[in-house]
Short mmCIF file of C-alpha atoms in Angstrom, two decimals:
data_model
loop_
_atom_site.label_atom_id
_atom_site.label_comp_id
_atom_site.label_asym_id
_atom_site.label_seq_id
_atom_site.Cartn_x
_atom_site.Cartn_y
_atom_site.Cartn_z
CA MET D 2 -7.41 -0.99 -1.21
CA HIS D 3 -3.96 -2.22 -1.80
CA ILE D 4 -4.01 -5.48 -0.26
CA ALA D 5 -0.73 -6.75 1.37
CA ASP D 6 1.59 -10.00 1.20
CA GLY D 7 0.66 -12.97 3.01
CA ILE D 8 -3.06 -13.08 2.07
CA LEU D 9 -3.67 -14.08 -0.49
CA SER D 10 -3.07 -18.19 -2.45
CA GLY D 11 -0.38 -19.39 -4.25
CA PRO D 12 -3.73 -20.37 -7.13
CA MET D 13 -4.92 -17.16 -6.43
CA MET D 14 -1.71 -14.92 -7.20
CA ALA D 15 -1.16 -16.52 -10.18
CA THR D 16 -4.65 -16.11 -11.98
CA THR D 17 -4.86 -12.93 -10.89
CA GLY D 18 -1.59 -12.54 -12.24
CA VAL D 19 -1.54 -13.44 -15.54
CA LEU D 20 -5.12 -12.14 -15.93
CA ALA D 21 -3.26 -8.21 -14.81
CA VAL D 22 -0.37 -8.87 -17.37
CA THR D 23 -3.61 -9.28 -19.95
CA GLY D 24 -4.94 -6.35 -18.41
CA VAL D 25 -2.26 -4.55 -19.59
CA ALA D 26 -1.09 -6.33 -23.05
CA ALA D 27 -4.41 -4.97 -23.96
CA GLY D 28 -3.73 -1.84 -23.32
CA LEU D 29 -0.79 -1.91 -24.66
CA ARG D 30 -1.74 -2.43 -27.48
CA LYS D 31 -5.15 -0.09 -27.90
CA MET D 32 -2.23 2.57 -27.19
CA ASP D 33 -1.01 4.46 -29.91
CA TYR D 34 1.95 7.53 -29.95
CA GLU D 35 -0.32 10.46 -29.15
CA HIS D 36 -2.39 8.56 -25.53
CA ILE D 37 1.71 8.12 -24.18
CA PRO D 38 1.52 11.91 -22.48
CA ARG D 39 -1.66 10.90 -21.26
CA VAL D 40 -0.43 7.81 -20.10
CA GLY D 41 2.21 8.38 -18.57
CA ILE D 42 0.71 11.54 -16.46
CA LEU D 43 -2.09 9.77 -15.41
CA SER D 44 0.41 6.95 -13.80
CA ALA D 45 1.93 9.66 -12.06
CA VAL D 46 -1.23 11.10 -10.88
CA PHE D 47 -2.38 7.61 -9.91
CA PHE D 48 0.95 6.87 -8.12
CA VAL D 49 1.07 10.09 -6.06
CA ALA D 50 -2.53 9.62 -5.02
CA SER D 51 -2.25 7.21 -2.53
CA LEU D 52 -0.05 9.37 -0.36
CA ILE D 53 -3.10 11.85 -0.46
CA HIS D 54 -5.02 10.83 3.07
CA VAL D 55 -8.53 11.04 4.12
CA PRO D 56 -8.98 11.32 8.02
CA ILE D 57 -12.01 9.54 8.96
CA GLY D 58 -12.18 8.64 12.39
CA PRO D 59 -9.52 6.63 13.69
CA SER D 60 -7.87 5.09 10.83
CA SER D 61 -7.26 7.09 7.93
CA ALA D 62 -8.01 6.21 3.63
CA HIS D 63 -6.62 7.85 0.79
CA LEU D 64 -6.94 8.36 -2.77
CA VAL D 65 -7.04 5.70 -5.52
CA LEU D 66 -8.76 8.44 -7.93
CA ASN D 67 -8.95 5.42 -10.67
CA GLY D 68 -11.97 6.85 -11.64
CA LEU D 69 -10.42 9.97 -13.65
CA THR D 70 -7.52 7.23 -14.91
CA GLY D 71 -10.32 5.32 -16.49
CA LEU D 72 -12.38 8.05 -17.52
CA LEU D 73 -9.32 9.36 -19.72
CA LEU D 74 -7.40 6.26 -21.22
CA GLY D 75 -10.06 3.56 -21.00
CA TRP D 76 -8.02 0.54 -21.22
CA CYS D 77 -4.66 1.92 -21.53
CA ALA D 78 -5.36 2.33 -17.32
CA PHE D 79 -4.05 -0.88 -17.30
CA PRO D 80 -0.70 -0.28 -18.03
CA ALA D 81 -0.85 3.18 -16.53
CA VAL D 82 -2.15 1.25 -12.97
CA ALA D 83 0.21 -1.38 -13.78
CA ALA D 84 3.48 0.32 -13.60
CA ALA D 85 2.52 2.95 -10.89
CA LEU D 86 1.13 -0.06 -8.19
CA LEU D 87 4.63 -2.24 -9.28
CA LEU D 88 6.42 1.34 -7.96
CA GLN D 89 3.99 1.68 -5.25
CA VAL D 90 5.02 -1.21 -3.89
CA VAL D 91 8.88 -1.07 -4.09
CA LEU D 92 9.35 2.54 -3.78
CA PHE D 93 6.54 2.83 -0.34
CA GLY D 94 5.85 -0.55 0.31
CA PHE D 95 1.91 -0.51 -0.53
CA GLY D 96 0.41 -3.37 -1.56
CA GLY D 97 3.34 -6.36 -1.98
CA LEU D 98 4.19 -7.88 -4.74
CA THR D 99 2.87 -10.99 -4.28
CA SER D 100 -0.23 -9.06 -4.64
CA TRP D 101 0.64 -7.17 -7.50
CA GLY D 102 -2.06 -8.74 -9.85
CA ALA D 103 -4.65 -8.98 -7.74
CA ASN D 104 -4.08 -4.76 -6.87
CA VAL D 105 -3.93 -4.12 -10.45
CA LEU D 106 -7.24 -6.07 -11.38
CA ASN D 107 -8.58 -4.56 -8.43
CA MET D 108 -8.08 -1.07 -9.13
CA ALA D 109 -7.86 -0.67 -12.95
CA LEU D 110 -11.11 -3.24 -14.08
CA PRO D 111 -13.31 -0.67 -12.42
CA ALA D 112 -11.67 2.11 -13.96
CA VAL D 113 -12.20 1.03 -17.03
CA PHE D 114 -15.51 -0.01 -16.39
CA CYS D 115 -15.49 3.98 -15.66
CA TYR D 116 -14.92 4.48 -19.24
CA TYR D 117 -17.51 2.81 -20.90
CA LEU D 118 -20.68 3.86 -18.34
CA PHE D 119 -19.50 7.36 -17.70
CA GLY D 120 -17.57 8.19 -21.29
CA ARG D 121 -20.43 9.28 -23.16
CA GLY D 122 -22.31 10.63 -20.93
CA VAL D 123 -18.47 13.50 -20.62
CA ARG D 124 -18.03 13.61 -23.45
CA ASN D 125 -21.01 14.62 -24.84
CA ALA D 126 -22.13 17.12 -21.70
CA ARG D 127 -24.27 19.73 -22.53
CA SER D 128 -23.34 21.95 -19.68
CA PRO D 129 -20.65 22.21 -17.33
CA LEU D 130 -22.80 20.84 -14.62
CA ARG D 131 -23.71 18.00 -16.25
CA LEU D 132 -19.93 17.61 -17.37
CA PHE D 133 -18.76 17.57 -13.10
CA VAL D 134 -21.81 15.88 -12.06
CA TRP D 135 -20.77 12.96 -15.14
CA ALA D 136 -17.47 13.51 -14.09
CA ALA D 137 -18.16 13.09 -10.34
CA GLY D 138 -20.33 10.04 -10.85
CA ALA D 139 -17.35 8.04 -12.23
CA GLY D 140 -14.77 9.41 -9.42
CA ALA D 141 -16.99 7.55 -7.13
CA CYS D 142 -18.10 5.15 -8.57
CA GLY D 143 -14.26 3.88 -9.42
CA ILE D 144 -14.30 3.21 -5.87
CA LEU D 145 -17.16 1.92 -5.39
CA LEU D 146 -16.29 -0.82 -7.93
CA SER D 147 -12.58 -1.07 -6.50
CA GLY D 148 -13.96 -1.87 -3.11
CA LEU D 149 -16.56 -4.59 -4.44
CA MET D 150 -13.55 -5.56 -5.70
CA VAL D 151 -11.44 -6.18 -3.07
CA SER D 152 -14.11 -7.96 -0.95
CA GLY D 153 -14.78 -9.99 -3.41
CA THR D 154 -10.47 -10.77 -3.55
CA LEU D 155 -10.68 -11.43 0.23
CA PHE D 156 -13.89 -13.83 0.11
CA LEU D 157 -12.25 -15.80 -2.44
CA CYS D 158 -9.31 -16.30 0.07
CA GLY D 159 -11.63 -17.51 2.66
CA ARG D 160 -13.23 -14.48 4.16
CA GLU D 161 -16.39 -13.21 4.73
CA PHE D 162 -18.08 -10.89 2.30
CA VAL D 163 -20.26 -9.40 3.81
CA GLY D 164 -18.62 -8.13 6.44
CA ALA D 165 -15.09 -6.89 4.72
CA ALA D 166 -17.41 -5.32 2.32
CA THR D 167 -19.52 -3.10 5.11
CA ALA D 168 -16.10 -2.25 6.43
CA ILE D 169 -14.14 -1.22 3.05
CA LEU D 170 -16.86 0.37 1.73
CA VAL D 171 -18.44 2.56 4.52
CA ALA D 172 -14.42 3.53 5.60
CA HIS D 173 -14.37 4.61 1.84
CA LEU D 174 -17.10 6.85 1.76
CA PRO D 175 -15.40 10.23 2.55
CA VAL D 176 -13.28 9.46 -0.03
CA MET D 177 -15.62 8.70 -2.75
CA VAL D 178 -16.99 11.84 -1.53
CA VAL D 179 -13.70 13.81 -2.78
CA GLU D 180 -12.65 11.74 -5.38
CA GLY D 181 -15.91 12.68 -6.69
CA ILE D 182 -15.41 16.15 -6.33
CA ILE D 183 -11.99 16.61 -7.67
CA THR D 184 -12.91 13.84 -11.14
CA GLY D 185 -15.34 16.36 -11.34
CA SER D 186 -12.80 19.26 -10.91
CA VAL D 187 -10.23 17.99 -13.28
CA VAL D 188 -11.93 17.26 -16.27
CA ALA D 189 -14.43 20.41 -15.96
CA PHE D 190 -11.19 22.27 -15.98
CA LEU D 191 -9.56 20.10 -18.71
CA HIS D 192 -12.90 20.71 -21.26
CA ARG D 193 -11.80 24.66 -20.61
CA VAL D 194 -7.75 24.43 -21.28
CA GLN D 195 -7.36 20.97 -23.25
CA PRO D 196 -10.68 19.83 -24.20
CA GLU D 197 -8.72 16.52 -26.34
CA MET D 198 -7.90 15.63 -23.03
CA LEU D 199 -11.46 14.26 -22.51
CA VAL D 200 -11.90 12.90 -26.24
CA GLY D 201 -11.60 9.26 -25.77
CA PRO D 202 -8.53 7.49 -27.06
CA GLU D 203 -10.54 5.58 -29.80
CA HIS D 204 -11.85 8.95 -30.82
CA LEU D 205 -8.05 10.29 -31.23
CA THR D 206 -6.75 11.11 -34.75
CA LEU D 207 -3.77 12.99 -35.38
CA ASP D 208 -3.64 16.65 -37.40
CA THR D 209 -0.24 15.62 -40.24
CA GLN D 210 -0.38 19.30 -40.35
CA HIS D 211 1.35 20.35 -36.32
CA LEU D 212 3.63 17.13 -36.65
CA GLU D 213 6.90 17.70 -38.93
CA THR D 214 7.38 15.13 -41.38
CA ARG D 215 10.16 14.52 -44.07
CA GLU D 216 8.75 16.44 -46.61
CA GLY D 217 8.29 19.29 -44.34
CA SER D 218 4.36 19.47 -45.79
CA MET O 52 -10.52 16.97 -33.89
CA LYS O 53 -7.12 18.74 -34.10
CA PHE O 54 -4.61 17.15 -32.20
CA GLN O 55 -1.38 19.18 -30.82
CA VAL O 56 1.26 16.67 -29.34
CA ARG O 57 3.95 19.64 -28.76
CA SER O 58 0.87 21.25 -26.08
CA HIS O 59 -0.03 17.95 -25.58
CA VAL O 60 2.90 17.51 -23.87
CA LEU O 61 3.91 20.30 -22.18
CA TRP O 62 0.36 20.85 -20.80
CA CYS O 63 0.94 17.30 -19.31
CA PHE O 64 4.81 18.21 -18.19
CA THR O 65 3.13 21.54 -15.66
CA CYS O 66 0.42 18.80 -14.86
CA LEU O 67 3.18 16.82 -13.53
CA ALA O 68 5.67 19.90 -11.93
CA VAL O 69 2.16 20.83 -10.10
CA VAL O 70 1.52 16.84 -8.94
CA LEU O 71 5.51 16.39 -7.39
CA LEU O 72 5.42 20.06 -5.86
CA CYS O 73 2.15 19.08 -4.23
CA ALA O 74 2.82 15.80 -2.58
CA GLU O 75 4.10 16.08 0.77
CA PRO O 76 6.62 13.41 2.12
CA ALA O 77 4.28 10.82 4.02
CA TYR O 78 3.68 7.86 5.53
CA ALA O 79 3.15 4.39 3.98
CA HIS O 80 -0.58 3.14 4.94
CA LYS O 81 0.76 0.36 6.83
CA ILE O 82 -0.82 -1.01 9.59
CA LYS O 83 2.04 -2.32 12.03
CA LEU O 84 2.51 -3.80 15.01
CA PHE O 85 4.99 -4.11 17.53
CA ALA O 86 5.17 -6.38 21.21
CA THR O 87 7.87 -6.99 23.52
CA ALA O 88 7.89 -8.97 26.18
CA GLU O 89 8.69 -8.77 30.33
CA GLY O 90 8.90 -11.99 32.45
CA ARG O 91 6.58 -14.08 30.73
CA THR O 92 3.06 -11.17 29.67
CA ILE O 93 3.66 -10.52 26.49
CA SER O 94 2.52 -7.11 25.56
CA GLY O 95 2.43 -4.36 23.14
CA TYR O 96 0.26 -2.78 20.49
CA ALA O 97 -0.39 -2.07 17.10
CA TYR O 98 -1.30 1.05 15.38
CA LEU O 99 -1.37 2.28 11.61
CA SER O 100 2.08 4.53 10.56
CA GLY O 101 0.59 7.97 9.29
CA GLY O 102 -1.11 8.10 12.75
CA GLY O 103 -4.17 5.78 14.49
CA ARG O 104 -4.99 3.08 16.83
CA PRO O 105 -6.93 -0.25 15.68
CA LYS O 106 -9.62 0.03 18.05
CA HIS O 107 -10.93 -4.02 19.24
CA VAL O 108 -9.24 -5.72 16.58
CA PRO O 109 -8.37 -9.42 17.55
CA ILE O 110 -4.91 -10.29 17.52
CA ASP O 111 -3.87 -14.21 16.75
CA VAL O 112 -1.64 -15.36 19.00
CA LEU O 113 0.41 -18.74 16.79
CA ASP O 114 2.82 -20.97 17.32
CA PRO O 115 6.07 -20.42 15.68
CA GLU O 116 5.80 -21.98 12.17
CA GLY O 117 2.33 -19.69 12.15
CA LYS O 118 0.17 -22.99 11.64
CA SER O 119 -1.50 -23.96 15.01
CA LEU O 120 -3.36 -20.38 16.99
CA LEU O 121 -1.94 -20.61 20.79
CA THR O 122 -4.19 -17.91 22.14
CA ASN O 123 -5.97 -14.51 20.82
CA VAL O 124 -5.73 -11.30 22.31
CA THR O 125 -7.53 -8.13 21.47
CA THR O 126 -6.90 -4.38 21.61
CA ASP O 127 -8.44 -1.84 23.26
CA ALA O 128 -8.97 1.52 22.85
CA GLU O 129 -5.43 2.38 22.56
CA GLY O 130 -4.77 -0.40 19.74
CA ARG O 131 -2.99 -2.05 22.91
CA PHE O 132 -3.36 -5.53 24.10
CA SER O 133 -1.01 -8.09 26.50
CA PHE O 134 -1.19 -11.36 27.64
CA ASP O 135 0.26 -14.21 29.92
CA ALA O 136 3.08 -16.79 27.63
CA THR O 137 2.61 -20.51 28.86
CA VAL O 138 5.52 -22.07 26.55
CA ARG O 139 8.68 -20.75 25.95
CA CYS O 140 9.00 -20.65 22.95
CA ASP O 141 8.58 -18.25 19.97
CA HIS O 142 5.59 -16.63 19.71
CA LEU O 143 4.03 -14.64 16.05
CA LEU O 144 1.53 -12.37 16.69
CA ARG O 145 -0.89 -11.34 13.38
CA ILE O 146 -2.99 -8.95 13.60
CA ASP O 147 -5.75 -8.75 10.03
CA LEU O 148 -7.53 -6.04 9.43
CA GLY O 149 -10.47 -7.66 7.39
CA ASP O 150 -9.59 -5.17 4.20
CA GLY O 151 -6.40 -6.29 3.05
CA HIS O 152 -3.89 -5.43 5.75
CA MET O 153 -2.09 -7.44 7.60
CA ALA O 154 1.00 -7.50 10.01
CA GLN O 155 3.00 -9.95 12.17
CA TRP O 156 5.76 -9.51 15.41
CA ARG O 157 7.46 -12.33 15.93
CA ILE O 158 8.67 -12.81 20.32
CA GLY O 159 11.65 -14.73 20.30
CA ALA O 160 11.28 -17.73 23.07
CA ASP O 161 15.28 -15.57 24.20
CA GLU O 162 12.78 -12.76 25.05
CA LEU O 163 10.77 -14.48 27.67
CA THR O 164 11.20 -15.72 31.11
CA GLU O 165 13.28 -19.52 31.70
CA SER O 166 10.55 -20.24 34.11
CA LEU O 167 8.33 -21.14 31.40
CA PRO O 168 8.08 -24.62 30.40
CA GLU O 169 9.91 -25.36 27.00
CA ALA O 170 7.94 -27.32 25.25
CA ALA O 171 4.59 -27.93 23.47
CA VAL O 172 1.41 -27.12 26.06
CA GLY O 173 0.51 -31.01 27.10
CA ALA O 174 3.78 -32.57 27.63
CA ALA O 175 4.97 -30.06 30.65
CA VAL O 176 8.28 -30.27 31.13
CA VAL O 177 10.06 -28.14 33.95
CA PRO O 178 13.34 -27.71 33.20
CA ASP O 179 16.23 -28.41 35.73
CA PRO O 180 17.90 -25.10 37.25
CA PRO O 181 21.23 -25.11 37.11
CA SER O 182 22.50 -27.19 39.15
CA GLY O 183 26.20 -25.94 40.44
CA ARG O 184 24.54 -22.53 42.20
CA ASP O 185 21.90 -24.32 43.39
CA GLU O 186 24.38 -26.74 45.72
CA ASP O 187 26.55 -23.57 46.44
CA ALA O 188 23.55 -21.63 47.54
CA ARG O 189 22.81 -24.97 49.78
CA GLN O 190 25.98 -24.86 51.26
CA ASN O 191 26.21 -21.44 51.58
CA ASP O 192 22.27 -20.89 53.41
CA ALA O 193 24.10 -23.74 55.55
CA GLU O 194 26.53 -21.96 56.89
CA ALA O 195 24.64 -18.96 57.33
CA ASP O 196 22.03 -21.00 59.39
CA GLU O 197 25.38 -21.72 61.52
CA ALA O 198 26.36 -17.86 61.74
CA GLY O 199 22.99 -16.68 62.21
CA HIS O 200 23.77 -12.87 61.32
CA ARG O 201 25.48 -13.53 57.71
CA VAL O 202 22.97 -13.05 54.52
CA SER O 203 22.30 -16.41 52.78
CA GLN O 204 23.47 -16.67 49.13
CA THR O 205 20.16 -16.69 47.61
CA ASP O 206 18.65 -13.91 49.73
CA VAL O 207 21.58 -11.55 47.71
CA GLN O 208 21.18 -13.64 44.72
CA GLU O 209 17.69 -12.16 44.39
CA ALA O 210 18.19 -8.84 45.50
CA VAL O 211 20.57 -7.78 42.95
CA SER O 212 18.47 -9.35 40.59
CA LYS O 213 15.78 -7.77 41.70
CA ALA O 214 17.36 -4.45 41.81
CA VAL O 215 18.95 -5.23 38.30
CA SER O 216 15.40 -5.64 36.26
CA ARG O 217 14.59 -2.45 38.41
CA GLU O 218 17.69 -0.29 36.86
CA ILE O 219 17.05 -1.92 33.46
CA LYS O 220 13.23 -1.16 33.40
CA PRO O 221 13.70 2.39 31.59
CA LEU O 222 16.43 1.16 29.85
CA GLN O 223 14.02 -1.12 28.41
CA ARG O 224 11.15 1.03 27.67
CA GLN O 225 13.76 3.91 26.41
CA ILE O 226 14.95 0.57 24.33
CA ASN O 227 10.74 0.14 22.89
CA VAL O 228 10.65 4.21 21.86
CA LEU O 229 14.62 3.75 20.31
CA ARG O 230 11.93 0.86 18.34
CA GLU O 231 9.10 2.56 17.57
CA GLN O 232 11.13 5.43 15.86
CA LEU O 233 12.68 3.13 13.78
CA GLU O 234 9.99 1.36 12.55
CA SER O 235 8.80 4.98 11.94
CA TYR O 236 11.49 6.39 10.45
CA GLU O 237 11.69 3.26 7.68
CA GLU O 238 8.18 3.85 6.95
CA THR O 239 8.78 7.65 6.20
CA ILE O 240 7.79 8.25 2.38
CA ARG O 241 11.06 10.57 0.65
CA PHE O 242 10.63 13.14 -1.81
CA ARG O 243 13.65 10.92 -3.47
CA ASP O 244 10.81 8.10 -3.54
CA ILE O 245 8.38 10.04 -5.14
CA LEU O 246 11.03 11.63 -7.45
CA GLY O 247 12.16 8.16 -8.55
CA GLY O 248 8.70 6.83 -9.55
CA VAL O 249 7.71 9.74 -10.97
CA GLY O 250 11.18 9.47 -12.71
CA TYR O 251 11.11 5.87 -13.89
CA LEU O 252 7.40 6.29 -14.99
CA VAL O 253 8.44 9.46 -17.18
CA GLY O 254 11.30 6.78 -18.67
CA LEU O 255 8.90 4.64 -19.54
CA ALA O 256 6.99 6.96 -21.33
CA GLY O 257 10.01 8.05 -23.43
CA LEU O 258 11.19 4.56 -24.37
CA ALA O 259 7.21 4.12 -25.01
CA PHE O 260 7.37 7.45 -27.17
CA TYR O 261 10.53 5.75 -28.94
CA PHE O 262 9.27 2.19 -29.84
CA LEU O 263 5.65 3.84 -31.15
CA GLY O 264 7.40 6.43 -32.45
CA ALA O 265 9.79 4.46 -34.84
CA LYS O 266 6.96 2.18 -35.51
CA ARG O 267 4.74 5.51 -36.57
CA MET O 268 7.67 6.89 -38.66
CA LYS O 269 8.81 3.35 -40.58
CA ALA O 270 4.80 3.65 -41.36
CA ILE O 271 4.77 6.86 -42.84
CA ASN O 272 7.79 6.22 -44.81
CA ARG O 273 6.65 3.23 -46.59
CA GLU O 274 3.02 5.31 -48.06
CA PRO O 275 4.67 8.83 -48.15
CA ASP O 276 2.35 9.91 -50.05
CA ASN O 277 -0.55 8.97 -47.58
CA LEU O 278 0.36 10.99 -44.76
CA SER O 279 -3.16 12.17 -43.85
CA SER O 280 -3.71 8.50 -42.29
CA PHE O 281 -1.76 8.74 -39.95
#
C-alpha cells in the first residue's frame, strides 16, 4: 500500500506533495483542543498498524487502519496520517520520502470518505450489531478506496490500471476482512467504554464545568 | 454532550501503552533483490523481508545509467533468477511488483570475468590479454617442448587458477550468506524504532496542546463571563 521511492515522476511528486500539505492544513484548521488526544492516539495506532502482517499465500499484506482513523477523526485524519507516514519512512523505511505526498493522499483521503459515508450510520446506530456492521464497513471501505487510489496513482505513472488494481485488491481482500473486524470491535468497545470518542469532531462541544478555569467556577 | 478532557487523555494513554506492548518487532515490508556474479553468470534471488519470495516476477536488467534495457529475466518458483552477461559493464537489476514495491541491485563490472568484451554490444572489442605473461608462457612452453617431460607454464597457471576458484567457492557462498544476513539485520525494525516514533507523536501532541491551549486561554481571558461558549 505504501509506494516506494523511484516510482513516481517529478511532476507527480510535486502535485501530490502540495495536495497532501493542503489536506494537512485543512485538518489542522478543524482540529481543536479536545481533539488532540484522539488525533495523537490514532496517529500512533496507524503508525504501528503497518507492522501487523496479514499472511496471504506467498507474500503478505499489512494492516492500514485508515478506516478507523477516518471514522473517528474526520478531516483531522490528514495530520494524523501525515505525521505517522513520515515517521514510518524515516524509522521503518516504508514507502519513500519523495512519495510521502502520494501515500498521504492515498491513505488519508479514503479515511475522510469513510467518515462521511459511515459516520452518521455509526453515530445513530440503534443496536450493537448495527454499530458493528457500520464500523466494519468503514474499515473495509478504507482499504478498498486506498487500493483503488494506489492503482490510480500507478496508472498515472504509466502502469496499466486494471492489472495493478486487480492485483492490489485481490491481495488485500483478507486485509479488508481483518480490518473490518478490528474496526467493528474497536468501535463497539468505544461505544461501551467512552462513547465521546465516537462523536465526530464537528459535533463536539466542551463542558467547561470539568475544566479548571481562572475563576474556579 | 459532556466531555471530560482528563479521562479522555487518560484513556488515550492506556491505549497507547496497549498498542506499544502489542507491537512486536517485525521486518520492514519491502521487496529486496540480491545477486552475485560468477564468471559471466549473474544469479540471485528476490525476497520480501518478512518472509516469502516473489514467484514468476520479471526483472529488468539495465545498463549502468539505468536507461536502456539490456535483457530481462523472470524469477522462478523460489524467487531465483540467473542469466549470462554479454558485456563487462555495470548491470542494474530492477524488480517491480507493480503495486508500488520496487527494488534495485547493481552488479559491478569488476565482478564479471575479464574475458567479456568491455564495450557496448555492437562494437565487438576483444580485450588484449596481458602480453608480458603470454610471452613468458610461450617461452616456457618452447622450453618444455624441448625438455619433453616438464609441465608447461600455462598448464600450471590453469591448474592453479582452477584450484583457487575451487577453494574460494565455499568462501563465496559464506560471504553471500553473510550479505543476506546483513541486509536482513538492517531491515529489522526494533522496539526502539517504534518507541521513537510514538515518542515523536506524543511530542507533537504536546506541542499541539500548548499552542491550542494558549489560544483557548487567550479567548477565555478575553471573555471571562462567557465561559459556556468555549
